[in-house]
XYZ file of C-alpha atoms in Angstrom:
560
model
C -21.134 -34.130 37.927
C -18.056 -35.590 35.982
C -19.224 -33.465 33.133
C -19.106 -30.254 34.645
C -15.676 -30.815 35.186
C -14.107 -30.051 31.935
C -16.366 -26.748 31.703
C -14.900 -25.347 34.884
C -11.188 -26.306 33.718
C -11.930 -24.434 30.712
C -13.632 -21.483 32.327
C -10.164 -21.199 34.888
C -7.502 -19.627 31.560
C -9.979 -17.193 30.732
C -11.030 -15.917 34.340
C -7.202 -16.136 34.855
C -6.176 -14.590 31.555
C -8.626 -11.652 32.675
C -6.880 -11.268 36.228
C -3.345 -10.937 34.431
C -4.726 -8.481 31.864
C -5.887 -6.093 35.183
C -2.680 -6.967 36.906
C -1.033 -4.139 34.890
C -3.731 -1.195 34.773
C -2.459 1.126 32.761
C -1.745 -1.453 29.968
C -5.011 -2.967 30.345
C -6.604 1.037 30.012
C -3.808 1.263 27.280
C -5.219 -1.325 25.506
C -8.692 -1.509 25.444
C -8.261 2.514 24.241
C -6.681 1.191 21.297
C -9.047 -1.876 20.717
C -11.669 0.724 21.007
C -9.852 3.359 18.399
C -9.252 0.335 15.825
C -12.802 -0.429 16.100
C -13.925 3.371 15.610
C -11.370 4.168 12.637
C -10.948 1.069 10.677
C -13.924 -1.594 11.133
C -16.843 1.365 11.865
C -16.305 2.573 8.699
C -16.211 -0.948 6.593
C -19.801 -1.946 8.344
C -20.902 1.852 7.493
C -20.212 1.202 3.821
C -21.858 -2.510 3.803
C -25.073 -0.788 6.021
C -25.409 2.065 3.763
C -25.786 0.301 0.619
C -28.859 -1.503 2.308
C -30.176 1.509 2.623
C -30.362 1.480 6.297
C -29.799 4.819 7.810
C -31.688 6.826 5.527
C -34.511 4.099 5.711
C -35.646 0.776 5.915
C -33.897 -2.203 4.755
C -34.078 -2.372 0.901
C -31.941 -4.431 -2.014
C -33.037 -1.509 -4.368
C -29.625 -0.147 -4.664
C -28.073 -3.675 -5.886
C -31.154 -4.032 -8.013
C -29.801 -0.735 -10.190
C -26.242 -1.825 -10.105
C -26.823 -5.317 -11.934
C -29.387 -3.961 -14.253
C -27.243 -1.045 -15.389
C -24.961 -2.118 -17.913
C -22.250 0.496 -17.273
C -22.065 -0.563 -13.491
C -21.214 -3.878 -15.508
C -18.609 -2.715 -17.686
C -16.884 -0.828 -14.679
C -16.766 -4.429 -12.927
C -15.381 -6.023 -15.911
C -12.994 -3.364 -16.689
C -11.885 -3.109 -13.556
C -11.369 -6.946 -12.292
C -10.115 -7.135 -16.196
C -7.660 -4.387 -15.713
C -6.364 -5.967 -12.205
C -5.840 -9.324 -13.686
C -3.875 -7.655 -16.939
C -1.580 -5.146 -14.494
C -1.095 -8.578 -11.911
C 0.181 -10.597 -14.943
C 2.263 -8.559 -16.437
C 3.701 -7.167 -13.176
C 4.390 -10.769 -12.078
C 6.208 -11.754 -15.552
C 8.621 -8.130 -15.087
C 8.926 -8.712 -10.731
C 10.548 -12.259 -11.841
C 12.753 -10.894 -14.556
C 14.280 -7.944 -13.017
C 14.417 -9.846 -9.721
C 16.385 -12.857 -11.380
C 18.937 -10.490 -12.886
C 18.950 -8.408 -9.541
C 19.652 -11.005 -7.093
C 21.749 -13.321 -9.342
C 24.270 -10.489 -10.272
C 26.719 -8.596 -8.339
C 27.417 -6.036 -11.295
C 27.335 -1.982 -11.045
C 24.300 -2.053 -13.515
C 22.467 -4.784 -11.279
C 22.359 -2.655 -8.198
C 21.465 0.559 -10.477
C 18.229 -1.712 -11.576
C 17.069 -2.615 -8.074
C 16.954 1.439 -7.212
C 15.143 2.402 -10.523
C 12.591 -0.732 -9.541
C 11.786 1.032 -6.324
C 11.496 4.403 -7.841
C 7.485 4.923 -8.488
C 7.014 4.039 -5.021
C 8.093 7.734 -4.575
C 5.125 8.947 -6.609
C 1.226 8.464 -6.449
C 0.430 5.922 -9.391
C -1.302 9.048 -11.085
C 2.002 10.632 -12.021
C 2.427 7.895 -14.523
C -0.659 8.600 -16.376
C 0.395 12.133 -16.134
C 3.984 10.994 -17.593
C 2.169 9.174 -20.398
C -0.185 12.006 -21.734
C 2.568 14.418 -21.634
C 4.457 11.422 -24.556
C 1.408 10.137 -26.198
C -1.696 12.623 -25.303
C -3.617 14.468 -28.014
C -0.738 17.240 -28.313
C 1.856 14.397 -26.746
C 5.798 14.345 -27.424
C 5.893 11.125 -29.623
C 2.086 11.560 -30.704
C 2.345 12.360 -34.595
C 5.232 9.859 -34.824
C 2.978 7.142 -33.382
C 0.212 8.007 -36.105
C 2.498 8.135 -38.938
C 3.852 4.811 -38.241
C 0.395 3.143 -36.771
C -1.353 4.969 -39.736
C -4.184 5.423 -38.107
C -4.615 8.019 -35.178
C -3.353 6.735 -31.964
C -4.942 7.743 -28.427
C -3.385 7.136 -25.114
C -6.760 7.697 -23.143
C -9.047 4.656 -22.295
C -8.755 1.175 -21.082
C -4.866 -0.216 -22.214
C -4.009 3.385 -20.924
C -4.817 2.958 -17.307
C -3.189 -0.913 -17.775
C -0.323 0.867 -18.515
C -0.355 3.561 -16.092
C -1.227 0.951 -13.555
C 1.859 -1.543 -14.537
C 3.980 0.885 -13.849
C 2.878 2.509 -10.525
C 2.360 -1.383 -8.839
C 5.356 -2.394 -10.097
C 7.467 -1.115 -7.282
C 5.017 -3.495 -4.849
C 5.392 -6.687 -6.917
C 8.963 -6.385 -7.559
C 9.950 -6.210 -3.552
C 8.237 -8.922 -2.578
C 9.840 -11.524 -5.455
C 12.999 -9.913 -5.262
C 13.295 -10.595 -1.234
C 12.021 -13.919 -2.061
C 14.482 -15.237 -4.430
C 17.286 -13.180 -2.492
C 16.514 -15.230 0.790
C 16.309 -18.221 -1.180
C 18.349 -21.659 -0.070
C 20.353 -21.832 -3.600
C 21.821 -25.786 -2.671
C 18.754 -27.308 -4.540
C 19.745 -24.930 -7.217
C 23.202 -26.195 -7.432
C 21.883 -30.101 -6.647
C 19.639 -29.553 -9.839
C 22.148 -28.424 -12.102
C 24.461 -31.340 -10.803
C 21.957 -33.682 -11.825
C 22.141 -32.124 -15.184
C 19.394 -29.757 -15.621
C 19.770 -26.616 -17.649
C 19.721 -23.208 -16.115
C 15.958 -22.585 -17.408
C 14.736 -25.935 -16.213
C 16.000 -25.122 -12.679
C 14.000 -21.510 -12.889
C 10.865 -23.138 -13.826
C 10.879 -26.428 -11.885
C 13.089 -25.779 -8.416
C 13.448 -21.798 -7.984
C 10.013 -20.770 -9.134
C 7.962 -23.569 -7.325
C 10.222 -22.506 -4.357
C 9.173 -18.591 -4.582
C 5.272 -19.378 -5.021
C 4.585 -17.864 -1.618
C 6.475 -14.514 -2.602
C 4.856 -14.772 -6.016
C 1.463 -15.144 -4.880
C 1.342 -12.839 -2.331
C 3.025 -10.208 -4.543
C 0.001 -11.056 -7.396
C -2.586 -10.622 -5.013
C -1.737 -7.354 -3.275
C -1.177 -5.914 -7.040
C -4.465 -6.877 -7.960
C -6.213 -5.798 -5.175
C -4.768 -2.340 -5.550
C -5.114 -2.085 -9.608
C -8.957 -3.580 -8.552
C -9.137 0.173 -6.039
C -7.367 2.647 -8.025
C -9.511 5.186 -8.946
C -7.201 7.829 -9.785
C -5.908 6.621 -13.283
C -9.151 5.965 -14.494
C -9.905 9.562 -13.819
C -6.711 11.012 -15.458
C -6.285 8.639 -18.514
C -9.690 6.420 -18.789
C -11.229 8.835 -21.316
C -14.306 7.697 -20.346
C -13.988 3.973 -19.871
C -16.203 3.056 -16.553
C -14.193 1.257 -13.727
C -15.404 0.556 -10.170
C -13.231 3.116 -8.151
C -13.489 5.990 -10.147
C -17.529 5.581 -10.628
C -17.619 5.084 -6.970
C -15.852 8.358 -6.364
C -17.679 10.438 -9.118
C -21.026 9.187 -7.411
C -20.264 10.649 -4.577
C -18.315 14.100 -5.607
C -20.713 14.567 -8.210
C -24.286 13.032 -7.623
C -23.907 12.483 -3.631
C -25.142 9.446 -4.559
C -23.584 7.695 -1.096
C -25.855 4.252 -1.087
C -24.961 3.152 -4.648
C -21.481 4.511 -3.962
C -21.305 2.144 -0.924
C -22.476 -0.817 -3.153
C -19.824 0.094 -5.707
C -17.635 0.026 -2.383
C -18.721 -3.692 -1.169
C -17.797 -4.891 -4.592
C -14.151 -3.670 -3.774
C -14.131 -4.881 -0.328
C -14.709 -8.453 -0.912
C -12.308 -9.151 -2.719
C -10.029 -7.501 -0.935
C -10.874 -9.326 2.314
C -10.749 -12.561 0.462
C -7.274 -12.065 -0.358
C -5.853 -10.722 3.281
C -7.651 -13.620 4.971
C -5.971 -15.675 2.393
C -2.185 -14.214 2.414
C -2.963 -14.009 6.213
C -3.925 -17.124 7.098
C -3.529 -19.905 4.556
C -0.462 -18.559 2.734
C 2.282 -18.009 5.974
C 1.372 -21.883 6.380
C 2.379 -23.260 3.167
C 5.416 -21.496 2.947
C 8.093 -23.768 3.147
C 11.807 -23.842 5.174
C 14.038 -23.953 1.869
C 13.052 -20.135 1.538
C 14.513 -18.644 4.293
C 16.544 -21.888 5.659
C 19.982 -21.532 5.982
C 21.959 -22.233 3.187
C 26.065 -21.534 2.249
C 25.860 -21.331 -1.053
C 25.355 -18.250 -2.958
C 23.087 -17.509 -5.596
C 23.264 -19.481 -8.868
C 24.499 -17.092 -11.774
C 22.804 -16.879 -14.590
C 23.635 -18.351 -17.856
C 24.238 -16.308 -20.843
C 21.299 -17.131 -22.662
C 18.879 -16.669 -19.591
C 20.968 -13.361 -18.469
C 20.935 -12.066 -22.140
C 16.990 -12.587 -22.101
C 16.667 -11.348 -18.000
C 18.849 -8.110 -18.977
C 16.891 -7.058 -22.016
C 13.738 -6.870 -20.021
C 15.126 -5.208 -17.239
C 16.727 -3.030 -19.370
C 13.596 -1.783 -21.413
C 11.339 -1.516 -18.585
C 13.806 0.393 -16.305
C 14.568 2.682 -19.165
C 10.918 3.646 -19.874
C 10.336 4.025 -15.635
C 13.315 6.802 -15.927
C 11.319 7.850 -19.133
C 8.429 8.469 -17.036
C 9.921 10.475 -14.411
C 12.049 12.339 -17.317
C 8.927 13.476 -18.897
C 7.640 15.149 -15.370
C 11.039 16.917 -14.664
C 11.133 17.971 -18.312
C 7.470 19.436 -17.711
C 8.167 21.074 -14.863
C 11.021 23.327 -16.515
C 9.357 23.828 -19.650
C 6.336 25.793 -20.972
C 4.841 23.701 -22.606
C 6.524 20.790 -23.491
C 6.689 19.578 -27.091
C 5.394 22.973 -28.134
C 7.146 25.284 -26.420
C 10.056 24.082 -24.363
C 11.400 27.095 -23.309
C 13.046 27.198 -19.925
C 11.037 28.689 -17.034
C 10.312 28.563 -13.112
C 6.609 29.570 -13.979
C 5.154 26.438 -12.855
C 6.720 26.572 -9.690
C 5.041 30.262 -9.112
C 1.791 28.970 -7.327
C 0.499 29.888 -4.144
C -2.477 27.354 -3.896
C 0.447 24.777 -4.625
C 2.840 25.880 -2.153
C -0.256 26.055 0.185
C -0.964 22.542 -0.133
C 2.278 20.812 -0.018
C 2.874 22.639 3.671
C -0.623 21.329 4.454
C 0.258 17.523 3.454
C 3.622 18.199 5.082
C 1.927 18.567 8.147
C -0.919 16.197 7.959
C 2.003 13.616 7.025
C 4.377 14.423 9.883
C 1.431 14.255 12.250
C 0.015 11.027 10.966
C 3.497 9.615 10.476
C 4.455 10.084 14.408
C 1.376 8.907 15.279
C 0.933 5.514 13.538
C 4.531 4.740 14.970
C 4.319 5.679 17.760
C 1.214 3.826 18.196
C 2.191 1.012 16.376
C 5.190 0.008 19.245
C 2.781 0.153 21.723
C 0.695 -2.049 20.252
C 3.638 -4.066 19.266
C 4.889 -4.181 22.584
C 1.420 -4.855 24.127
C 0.708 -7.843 22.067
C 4.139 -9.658 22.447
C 4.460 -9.199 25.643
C 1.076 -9.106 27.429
C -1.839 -11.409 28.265
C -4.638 -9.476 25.805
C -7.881 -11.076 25.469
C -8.752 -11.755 21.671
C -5.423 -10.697 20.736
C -5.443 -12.314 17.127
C -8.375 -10.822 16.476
C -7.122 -7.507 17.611
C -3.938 -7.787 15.462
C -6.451 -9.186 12.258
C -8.479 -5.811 12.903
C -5.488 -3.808 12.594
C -3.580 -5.403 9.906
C -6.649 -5.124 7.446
C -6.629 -1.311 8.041
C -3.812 -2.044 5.086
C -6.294 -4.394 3.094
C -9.189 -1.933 2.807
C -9.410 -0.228 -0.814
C -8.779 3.876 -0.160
C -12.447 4.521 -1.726
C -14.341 2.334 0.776
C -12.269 3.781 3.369
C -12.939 7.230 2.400
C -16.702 6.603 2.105
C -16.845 5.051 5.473
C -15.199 7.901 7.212
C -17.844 10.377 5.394
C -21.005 8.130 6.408
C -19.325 7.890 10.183
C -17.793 11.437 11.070
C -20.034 13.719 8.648
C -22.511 14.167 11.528
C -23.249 13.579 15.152
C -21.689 12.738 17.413
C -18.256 13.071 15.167
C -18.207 15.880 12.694
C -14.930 15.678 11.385
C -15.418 16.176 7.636
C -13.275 18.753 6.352
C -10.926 18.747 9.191
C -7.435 18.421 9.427
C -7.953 16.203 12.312
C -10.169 13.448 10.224
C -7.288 13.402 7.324
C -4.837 12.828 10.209
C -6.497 9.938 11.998
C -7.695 8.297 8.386
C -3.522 8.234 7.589
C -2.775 7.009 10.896
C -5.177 4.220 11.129
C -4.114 3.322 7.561
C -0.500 2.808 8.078
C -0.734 1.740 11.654
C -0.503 -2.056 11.258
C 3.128 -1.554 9.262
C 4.739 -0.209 12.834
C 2.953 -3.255 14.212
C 4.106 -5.651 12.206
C 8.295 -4.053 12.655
C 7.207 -4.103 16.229
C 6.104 -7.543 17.155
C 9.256 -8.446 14.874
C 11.555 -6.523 17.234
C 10.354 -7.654 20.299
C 10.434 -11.121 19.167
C 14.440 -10.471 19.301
C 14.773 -8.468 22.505
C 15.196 -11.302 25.338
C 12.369 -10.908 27.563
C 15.397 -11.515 30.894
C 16.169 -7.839 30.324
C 13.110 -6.840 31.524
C 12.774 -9.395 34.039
C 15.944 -7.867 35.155
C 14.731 -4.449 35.549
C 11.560 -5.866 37.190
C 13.750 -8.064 39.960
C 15.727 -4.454 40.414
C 12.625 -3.042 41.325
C 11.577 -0.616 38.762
C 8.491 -1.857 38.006
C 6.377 -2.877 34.541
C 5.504 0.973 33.747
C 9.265 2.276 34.262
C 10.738 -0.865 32.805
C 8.679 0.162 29.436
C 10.442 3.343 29.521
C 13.657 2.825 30.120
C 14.408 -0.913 28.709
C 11.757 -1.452 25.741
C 11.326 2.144 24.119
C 15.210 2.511 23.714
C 15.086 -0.618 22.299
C 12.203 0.032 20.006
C 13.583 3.285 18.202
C 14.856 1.640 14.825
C 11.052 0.142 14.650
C 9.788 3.298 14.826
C 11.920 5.577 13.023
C 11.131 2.945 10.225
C 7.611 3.000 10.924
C 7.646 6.835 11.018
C 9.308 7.471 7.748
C 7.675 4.505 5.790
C 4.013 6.137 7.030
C 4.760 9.700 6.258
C 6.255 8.528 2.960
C 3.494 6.852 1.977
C 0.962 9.095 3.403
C 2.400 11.987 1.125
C 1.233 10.151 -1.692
C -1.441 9.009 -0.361
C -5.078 9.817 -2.283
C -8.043 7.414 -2.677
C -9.660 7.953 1.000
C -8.385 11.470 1.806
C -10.268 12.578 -1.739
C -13.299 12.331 0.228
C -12.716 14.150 3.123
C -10.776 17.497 2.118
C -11.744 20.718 1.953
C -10.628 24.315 0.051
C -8.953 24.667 3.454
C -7.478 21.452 3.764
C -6.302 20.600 0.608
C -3.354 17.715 0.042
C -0.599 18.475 -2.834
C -1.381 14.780 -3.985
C -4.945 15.353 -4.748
C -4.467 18.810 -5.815
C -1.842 17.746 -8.643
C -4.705 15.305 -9.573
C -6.750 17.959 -9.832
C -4.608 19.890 -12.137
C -3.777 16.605 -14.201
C -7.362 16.334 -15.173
C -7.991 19.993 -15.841
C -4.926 19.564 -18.175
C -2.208 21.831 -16.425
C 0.842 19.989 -17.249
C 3.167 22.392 -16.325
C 1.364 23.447 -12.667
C 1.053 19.698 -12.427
C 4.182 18.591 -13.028
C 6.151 21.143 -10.790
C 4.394 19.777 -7.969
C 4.721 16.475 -8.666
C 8.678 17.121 -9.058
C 8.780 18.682 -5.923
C 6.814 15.659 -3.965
C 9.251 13.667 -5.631
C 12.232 14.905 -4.524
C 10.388 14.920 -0.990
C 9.164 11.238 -1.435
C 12.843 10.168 -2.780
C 14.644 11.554 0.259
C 12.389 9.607 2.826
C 13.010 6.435 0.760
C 16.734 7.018 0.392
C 16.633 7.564 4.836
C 14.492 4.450 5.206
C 16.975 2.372 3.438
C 19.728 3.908 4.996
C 17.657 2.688 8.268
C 16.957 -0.715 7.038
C 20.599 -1.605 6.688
C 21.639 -0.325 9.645
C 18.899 -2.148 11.259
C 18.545 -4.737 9.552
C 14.575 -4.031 9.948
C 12.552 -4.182 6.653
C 9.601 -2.505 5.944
């Protein structure tokens, strides 16, 4: 009998965890509508990809399909190149994010602050735009092409496997340099100054006390470049001339053989890693981060000694110099003819119905998807810091990897799931709407449970004792509260979902078209001009929601 003890004590939180989930019922209906849409639009379609490239669905269980990808040797290369590419893109991201952070954050100059903008800048583009930038200088017919060969003596190509690297470094750049850049500004700088007390030299500090201290920041920023140089199938496409990589083949078996099981195994191969790393970052890394990071500190930063600015500045200078090269080149092509033969002035490119067509269409889909992941991501927020949920971490995990998953498995998933009975979606604006949403939701999550962790929870108590009740409490006390998480939210997920590509690629239509993937399309049908004049005008779009979320951020003092 004295055993049976402890298993009724711990029956009693659970039983009474239950009776203060149903105490509220509207939350409790609330929430198990969103556990149930998480579970439909972000893990359904994961499990779809791993069951599909068993074969089950269209048969019985079978390891044929993973048979044919390690016997084929180009299934091989695309691995290689692709986990080869990653690692390149990380490294050298990682070496620039430190540089350009360093002089960023330990200078106060005009020129300083003008850096940390230009860093940010290809976050207002999809990575593709790069590899468009870089044909338009180095392609076959490309600005600096003949110049290149005369000097090289030899004739030089941009297209293949150091030309996605390249394309790739500069699109993940933006994600790198944020994270190490709010790392080393946030940093406690007194062990900084104790070092160089002791006598230590400015580059002995770097590499033994402010570099060991940023390791979190570092490795965090090096894993969620290489899991997104690992999925990016759209520079492969554009500038791979041909070279095999794991994304792109995934996507051409699909578009072009409707080849979905070895598609899906091409898909599992991005996935693991990729879960690897977020339980990783999510559950091993926030541990090990240590107090002299974010710990209060009265010092400022350390400045930088000549000989370690001199060598910071030149690298920041050269790299943000060829980023504004890069978005030169696609304002230049936009204007132009044909630039570097004919670069006559025109508004040609700008002429194009189908373009036009598909920027209101993404527009929409974006706005749509935008309100929706914010607006969803409060209430989640809200529910989760403030209720008694059942399986809450797990709920929160769920949602939070909707971030981790690579576009192309995502895009495959939602084909396998809503391409039939009982959801037939495909080709709908609704499906490109709900894929966004659930994509960006756990960013608004993540700003939420961060605000509410500020708002004192006797201000709703106080409403409560007044007599207005959980429901009206919600609307009156939290949401007014909650609107600088989700205008953040809401412009962060419509920025990003207007240059969004590698799962909605799967799932448009001719009627339903996305300016994004159609300026893809045009890149690789060689259309520089067409392709260029949209990709200015999604840029001057994309710029203007960045410039409003910063604005936000500041006045907030929420970052995204």
């Amino acid at each position: 009998m004295e055993a049976k003890k402890p298993m009724k004590n711990q029956l009693k939180p659970s039983s009474s965890m239950w009776r203060r989930f149903w105490s509220e019922p509207w939350f409790a209906i609330a929430t198990i509508i969103l556990a149930a849409a998480i579970l439909l639009f972000i893990v359904a379609p994961v499990f779809a990809v791993l069951l599909k490239s068993f074969g089950i669905g269209t048969g019985s269980l079978t390891f044929d399909y993973y048979k044919e990808f390690f016997q084929a040797p180009y299934y091989w290369d695309a691995l290689l190149n692709s986990v080869l590419s990653a690692i390149i893109t990380t490294v050298v991201v990682l070496f620039l994010s430190i540089n350009i952070a360093l002089y960023v954050t330990r200078s106060k100059s005009l020129l300083s602050k003008s850096y940390q903008g230009i860093a940010l800048l290809p976050l207002v583009a999809p990575p593709f735009i790069f590899s468009l930038s870089l044909i338009i200088l180095f392609g076959r017919n490309g600005v600096v092409t003949d110049y290149v060969n005369q000097i090289a003596g030899a004739e030089f190509s941009i297209y293949g496997f150091w030309g996605v690297v390249l394309a790739q470094i500069i699109g993940y750049f933006p994600i790198g340099y944020m994270l190490v850049e709010s790392t080393l500004r946030n940093m406690n700088a007194d062990l900084e100054y104790a070092a160089q007390d002791l006598g230590a030299n400015q580059r002995k500090v770097i590499t033994g006390i402010t570099l060991p201290l940023a390791k979190s920041g570092i490795i965090k920023a090096g894993l969620l470049v290489f899991v997104m140089a690992l999925a990016d199938f759209s520079n492969p496409l554009i500038i791979g001339g041909g070279t095999h990589f794991l994304a792109s083949e995934a996507y051409l078996l699909v578009v072009g053989q409707h080849n979905l099981e070895q598609a899906a195994v091409l898909g599992v191969f991005l996935i693991i890693p990729s879960l690897l790393i977020f339980i990783f970052q999510t559950y091993f890394l926030k541990s090990s981060e240590t107090g002299t990071i974010s710990g209060e500190s009265n010092s400022s930063s350390v400045p930088l000694s000549k000989s370690v600015k001199r060598f910071v500045l030149t690298i920041s200078s050269l790299f943000t110099a060829f980023i504004l090269l890069m978005f030169i080149m696609v304002v230049l092509g936009a204007f132009v003819k044909i630039i570097g033969i004919n670069n006559t002035f025109t508004l040609e490119h700008f002429n194009n119905e189908t373009g036009w067509d598909s920027l209101y269409t993404s527009l929409t889909v974006s706005f749509i998807s935008a309100l929706l992941a914010a607006g969803i991501g409060i209430l989640q927020g809200f529910l989760f810091a403030r209720k008694p949920i059942p399986g809450k971490k797990l709920l929160e995990f769920l949602t939070l990897f909707g971030l981790a998953v690579p576009g192309t498995v995502m895009g495959i998933g939602y084909v396998l799931i809503f391409n039939g009975p009982p959801f037939f979606l495909t080709g709908t604006v609704m499906i490109l709407v709900l894929n966004m949403t659930f994509r960006k939701i756990g960013v608004s999550l993540e700003a939420a449970i961060s605000k509410m962790h500020q708002i004192d929870t006797s201000m709703e108590e106080a409403s409560n004792d007044l007599g207005a009740g959980p429901y009206k409490t919600f609307w009156k006390v939290v949401v007014p509260l909650m609107i600088p998480p989700f205008t953040a939210g809401f412009i962060y997920a419509f920025m990003t979902a207007m240059v969004s590509i590698s799962s909605v690629v799967f799932l448009i239509s001719p009627d339903t078209n996305l300016v994004a993937i159609y300026i893809l399309n045009l890149a690789e049908q060689a259309k520089i001009g067409l392709a260029s004049a949209m990709s200015f005008i999604m840029i001057v779009i994309v710029l203007a929601c960045l410039g409003l979320l910063k604005f936000v951020e500041k006045k907030t003092g929420i970052r995204i």
